[in-house]
Coordinates of C-alpha atoms and ligand atoms in Angstrom, one line a residue:
X269 CA 20.5 -3.0 10.1
X270 CA 19.0 -3.8 6.8
X271 CA 16.5 -6.5 6.9
X272 CA 16.9 -8.4 3.4
X273 CA 14.2 -11.7 3.5
X274 CA 13.8 -14.2 1.0
X275 CA 10.6 -16.3 0.5
X276 CA 10.4 -19.0 -1.9
X277 CA 7.5 -19.7 -3.9
X278 CA 6.6 -16.4 -2.7
X279 CA 4.0 -15.7 -6.0
X280 CA 0.7 -16.7 -4.2
X281 CA -1.3 -17.8 -1.5
X282 CA 0.4 -17.9 2.1
X283 CA 4.1 -16.4 0.7
X284 CA 2.3 -13.5 -1.2
X285 CA 0.6 -12.6 2.1
X286 CA 4.0 -12.9 3.9
X287 CA 5.9 -11.2 1.2
X288 CA 3.4 -7.8 1.7
X289 CA 3.5 -8.2 5.5
X290 CA 7.4 -8.3 5.2
X291 CA 7.4 -5.6 3.3
X292 CA 5.4 -3.3 5.5
X293 CA 7.7 -4.4 8.4
X294 CA 10.7 -3.0 6.4
X295 CA 12.0 -5.6 4.6
X296 CA 13.8 -5.5 1.3
X297 CA 11.8 -8.6 -0.1
X298 CA 13.2 -11.0 -2.2
X299 CA 10.1 -12.8 -4.3
X300 CA 11.1 -16.3 -5.7
X301 CA 8.7 -18.2 -8.1
X302 CA 8.8 -21.3 -10.1
X303 CA 6.2 -20.5 -13.1
X304 CA 3.9 -18.0 -12.2
X305 CA 6.1 -14.7 -13.3
X306 CA 2.9 -12.7 -13.9
X307 CA 1.9 -13.2 -9.7
X308 CA 5.6 -12.6 -8.6
X309 CA 5.9 -9.3 -10.4
X310 CA 2.6 -8.4 -9.2
X311 CA 3.4 -8.7 -5.5
X312 CA 7.0 -6.9 -6.5
X313 CA 4.9 -3.9 -8.0
X314 CA 2.8 -3.3 -5.2
X315 CA 5.5 -3.4 -2.8
X316 CA 7.5 -0.9 -4.8
X317 CA 4.7 1.4 -5.4
X318 CA 4.1 1.5 -1.9
X319 CA 7.7 2.4 -1.3
X320 CA 9.3 -0.9 -0.5
X321 CA 11.9 -2.9 -2.1
X322 CA 11.6 -6.1 -3.7
X323 CA 12.6 -8.3 -6.7
X324 CA 11.2 -11.4 -8.3
X325 CA 13.4 -14.2 -8.7
X326 CA 12.8 -17.2 -10.9
X327 CA 14.5 -20.4 -9.5
X328 CA 13.5 -24.0 -9.0
X329 CA 14.2 -24.3 -5.0
X330 CA 14.9 -28.1 -5.8
X331 CA 18.0 -27.4 -8.2
X332 CA 21.4 -26.9 -6.3
X333 CA 22.5 -24.9 -9.1
X334 CA 19.1 -22.8 -9.2
X335 CA 19.7 -22.2 -5.7
X336 CA 23.2 -21.2 -5.7
X337 CA 22.4 -18.8 -8.1
X338 CA 19.3 -17.4 -6.5
X339 CA 21.7 -16.5 -3.3
X340 CA 24.4 -15.0 -5.3
X341 CA 22.1 -12.7 -7.4
X342 CA 20.4 -11.7 -4.1
X343 CA 24.0 -10.9 -2.7
X344 CA 24.6 -8.8 -5.6
X345 CA 21.2 -7.1 -5.4
X346 CA 21.1 -6.7 -1.7
X347 CA 24.5 -7.8 0.3
X348 CA 23.1 -10.9 1.4
X349 CA 19.9 -11.6 3.3
X350 CA 18.9 -11.9 7.2
X351 CA 15.8 -13.9 7.0
X352 CA 14.6 -17.0 4.8
X353 CA 10.9 -18.3 4.8
X354 CA 11.2 -22.0 3.4
X355 CA 7.7 -21.5 2.1
X356 CA 7.6 -23.4 -1.3
X357 CA 5.7 -26.7 -1.4
X358 CA 3.7 -28.9 -3.4
X359 CA 1.0 -31.7 -2.7
X360 CA -0.2 -34.2 -5.5
X361 CA -3.6 -35.8 -6.1
X362 CA -5.5 -37.3 -3.2
X363 CA -4.4 -41.0 -2.9
X364 CA -4.0 -43.9 -0.8
X365 CA 0.0 -45.0 -0.1
X366 CA -0.5 -48.1 -2.0
X367 CA -1.6 -46.5 -5.1
X368 CA 1.4 -43.8 -5.1
X369 CA 4.2 -44.2 -7.9
X370 CA 7.4 -43.5 -6.8
X371 CA 8.1 -40.6 -8.9
X372 CA 5.2 -39.1 -7.3
X373 CA 6.6 -39.5 -4.1
X374 CA 9.9 -38.5 -5.5
X375 CA 8.8 -35.1 -6.3
X376 CA 6.9 -34.6 -3.1
X377 CA 10.2 -35.0 -1.2
X378 CA 12.3 -33.5 -3.7
X379 CA 9.9 -30.0 -3.6
X380 CA 8.9 -30.3 0.4
X381 CA 12.3 -31.3 1.9
X382 CA 15.2 -31.1 -0.3
X383 CA 14.7 -27.6 -1.1
X384 CA 14.6 -26.6 2.6
X385 CA 18.2 -28.1 3.2
X386 CA 19.4 -26.7 -0.1
X387 CA 18.0 -22.9 0.9
X388 CA 19.1 -23.3 4.6
X389 CA 22.5 -24.4 3.6
X390 CA 23.1 -21.0 1.3
X391 CA 21.2 -19.3 4.1
X392 CA 23.8 -20.2 7.2
X393 CA 26.8 -19.3 4.9
X394 CA 25.6 -15.9 4.8
X395 CA 24.0 -15.6 8.4
X396 CA 26.2 -17.4 10.4
X397 CA 29.0 -15.8 12.5
X398 CA 31.2 -18.8 11.9
X399 CA 31.3 -17.5 8.2
X400 CA 31.3 -13.7 9.3
X401 CA 27.6 -13.1 9.1
X402 CA 25.7 -11.2 11.6
X403 CA 23.0 -13.8 12.3
X404 CA 19.9 -14.0 11.1
X405 CA 16.3 -16.2 11.3
X406 CA 14.7 -19.0 9.2
X407 CA 11.0 -20.0 9.2
X408 CA 9.9 -23.5 7.6
X409 CA 6.6 -23.8 6.7
X410 CA 5.8 -27.2 7.7
X411 CA 1.8 -28.4 8.1
X412 CA -0.3 -29.6 10.8
X413 CA -0.2 -32.8 8.6
X414 CA 3.1 -33.6 9.9
X415 CA 0.9 -34.4 13.1
X416 CA -2.5 -35.9 11.6
X417 CA -0.8 -38.0 8.6
X418 CA -3.2 -36.9 6.0
X419 CA -4.6 -40.7 5.7
X420 CA -6.4 -41.2 2.4
X421 CA -5.2 -38.0 0.9
X422 CA -1.8 -37.1 1.0
X423 CA 0.8 -39.6 3.4
X424 CA 3.4 -38.5 1.3
X425 CA 3.1 -34.8 2.0
X426 CA 2.4 -35.4 5.6
X427 CA 5.6 -37.8 6.0
X428 CA 7.8 -34.9 4.1
X429 CA 6.4 -31.9 6.6
X430 CA 7.3 -34.4 9.6
X431 CA 10.8 -34.1 8.0
X432 CA 10.6 -30.3 7.8
X433 CA 9.9 -30.6 11.3
X434 CA 12.9 -32.7 12.2
X435 CA 15.1 -30.5 10.0
X436 CA 13.6 -27.5 12.2
X437 CA 14.7 -28.9 15.4
X438 CA 18.0 -30.4 14.5
X439 CA 19.1 -27.4 12.5
X440 CA 18.1 -24.7 15.4
X441 CA 20.2 -26.7 17.5
X442 CA 23.3 -26.7 15.0
X443 CA 23.1 -22.9 14.3
X444 CA 21.9 -21.7 18.2
X445 CA 25.2 -20.3 19.0
X446 CA 26.1 -18.7 15.6
X447 CA 23.3 -16.2 15.8
X448 CA 20.7 -18.1 13.6
X449 CA 17.3 -19.4 15.0
X450 CA 15.4 -21.9 13.1
X451 CA 11.7 -22.0 13.8
X452 CA 8.4 -23.3 11.8
X453 CA 4.7 -22.6 11.2
X454 CA 2.3 -25.5 11.1
X455 CA -0.4 -24.2 9.1
X456 CA -4.1 -26.3 9.1
X457 CA -6.4 -25.9 6.3
X458 CA -5.6 -22.7 5.0
X459 CA -7.6 -20.8 1.8
X460 CA -4.9 -21.0 -1.0
X461 CA -4.6 -22.7 -4.8
X462 CA -2.4 -25.6 -3.3
X463 CA -5.9 -27.6 -2.7
X464 CA -6.8 -27.3 -6.3
X465 CA -3.5 -29.1 -7.0
X466 CA -4.5 -31.6 -4.8
X467 CA -7.6 -32.3 -7.0
X468 CA -10.2 -30.3 -4.8
X469 CA -10.3 -26.6 -5.1
X470 CA -13.2 -26.3 -2.4
X471 CA -11.2 -28.8 0.0
X472 CA -11.2 -26.3 3.1
X473 CA -14.9 -25.9 3.0
X474 CA -15.5 -29.5 2.8
X475 CA -13.4 -30.4 5.5
X476 CA -13.7 -27.1 7.7
X477 CA -16.3 -28.8 10.4
X478 CA -13.3 -31.0 11.2
X479 CA -11.8 -27.9 12.7
X480 CA -12.8 -26.8 16.6
X481 CA -13.0 -23.3 15.3
X482 CA -15.2 -24.7 12.4
X483 CA -13.5 -22.6 9.8
X484 CA -10.5 -22.3 7.5
X485 CA -7.6 -20.2 7.9
X486 CA -6.5 -17.4 5.9
X487 CA -3.2 -16.7 4.4
X488 CA -2.8 -13.5 6.3
X489 CA -3.5 -15.4 9.7
X490 CA 0.2 -17.4 8.5
X491 CA 2.0 -14.8 7.6
X492 CA 2.0 -12.4 10.7
X493 CA 2.8 -16.1 12.8
X494 CA 5.9 -16.1 10.2
X495 CA 6.9 -12.6 10.7
X496 CA 6.5 -12.9 14.4
X497 CA 9.0 -15.6 14.6
X498 CA 11.2 -13.9 12.4
X499 CA 11.2 -10.5 14.5
X500 CA 13.1 -9.8 17.4
X501 CA 10.2 -10.1 19.6
X502 CA 10.6 -14.1 19.3
X503 CA 14.2 -13.5 20.2
X504 CA 14.6 -16.5 22.8
X505 CA 12.3 -18.8 20.4
X506 CA 14.5 -21.5 18.5
X507 CA 13.5 -25.0 17.5
X508 CA 9.9 -24.3 17.9
X509 CA 6.6 -24.3 16.2
X510 CA 3.2 -22.6 15.9
X511 CA 0.4 -24.4 15.0
X512 CA -1.9 -22.0 13.0
X513 CA -4.9 -24.9 12.9
X514 CA -7.8 -23.7 14.4
X515 CA -7.2 -25.9 17.2
X516 CA -6.9 -28.9 15.2
Ligands
LIG242 P1 0.4 -22.8 -3.7 O1 -0.5 -21.5 -3.5 O2 0.3 -23.9 -4.3 O3 1.8 -22.2 -3.4 C1 3.0 -23.2 -3.8 C2 3.8 -22.2 -4.3 O4 5.4 -22.5 -4.1 C3 3.7 -21.6 -5.6 O5 4.2 -20.0 -5.7 C4 4.9 -22.2 -6.4 O6 5.7 -21.6 -7.2 C5 6.0 -22.3 -5.1 N1 6.7 -23.6 -5.8 C6 6.5 -25.0 -6.1 N2 7.6 -25.7 -6.3 C7 8.3 -24.9 -6.4 C8 10.0 -25.2 -6.6 N3 10.5 -26.4 -6.9 N4 10.8 -23.8 -6.8 C9 9.9 -22.5 -6.3 N5 8.8 -22.2 -6.1 C10 8.2 -23.5 -6.3 O7 0.4 -23.5 -1.8 P2 0.1 -22.6 -0.2 O8 -1.0 -23.1 0.5 O9 0.7 -21.0 -0.1 O10 1.7 -23.4 0.4 C11 2.7 -22.4 0.8 C12 3.3 -23.3 1.7 O11 2.2 -23.8 3.0 C13 3.8 -25.2 1.3 O12 4.8 -25.3 1.9 C14 2.4 -25.6 2.0 O13 2.9 -27.2 1.9 C15 2.3 -24.9 3.1 N6 1.1 -25.3 3.8 C16 -0.1 -25.1 3.3 C17 -1.4 -25.2 3.6 C18 -2.7 -24.8 3.0 O14 -3.9 -25.3 3.7 N7 -2.9 -23.7 2.0 C19 -2.0 -25.9 4.9 C20 -0.5 -26.6 5.5 C21 0.7 -26.2 4.8 P3 4.8 -20.7 -8.6 O15 3.2 -20.4 -8.7 O16 5.6 -19.7 -9.5 O17 4.7 -22.0 -9.4

């Protein structure tokens, strides 16, 4: 069976690693980006050079119009999809809750929660046996912050990831009989550009001693868990989580 995967926000970091590993495992890869076209095209080029099949798609996954158009382009290019990774996400500058303005909180909620709902909706319509599909798998990229709460840094982000965990559990039960498995990964401190967006590019090195394994994680370590959850190796796992956080 042809395997096609969409990884949202996949131009850099965890998603770039996931895109490359997915291509190695035989997936057609849909690389979604918001702004960084160059990075997205580089991954697509790398995959296609190595004999894989990848296409980059610009879409803001917080916009219902963009998401609908993204999925219909994937229908045209690949005839639908069998795997979705809800990976795109943001955090904002480190702050206590009492100093967060409403627009910031809404941006985090829109980016980290609404995007997962919008993309999952469209994926279900293509994968579910209820709609004539052949099944599929969804992996949500949550965060260990959903358990720690990220005090004094990003409680809004942590709360948004806890919502992603609840979505994972509820949705997994809704679609379990329709051939779709829904799971999540909860990365800890991973070396990516996201920390620069929070105002501290070297954050992982500053706090890595809080991790029992005394190191930060690499994007490839998260990608391997995502691909395992999507694969038939995980055929009896749904509504579950893999923490990739060095024991934290
Ligand atoms: P990153 O390097 O900042 O990448 C975030 C990606 O999301 C970017 O490629 C960006 O696309 C995309 N994006 C943001 N808003 C979008 C939107 N509205 N529509 C489409 N794409 C959008 O971050 P990362 O660390 O790899 O994070 C990936 C996921 O892992 C996130 O959900 C994050 O919360 C989660 N996570 C990360 C860590 C960590 O320590 N790094 C820990 C736990 C969880 P453009 O580049 O095109 O703008």
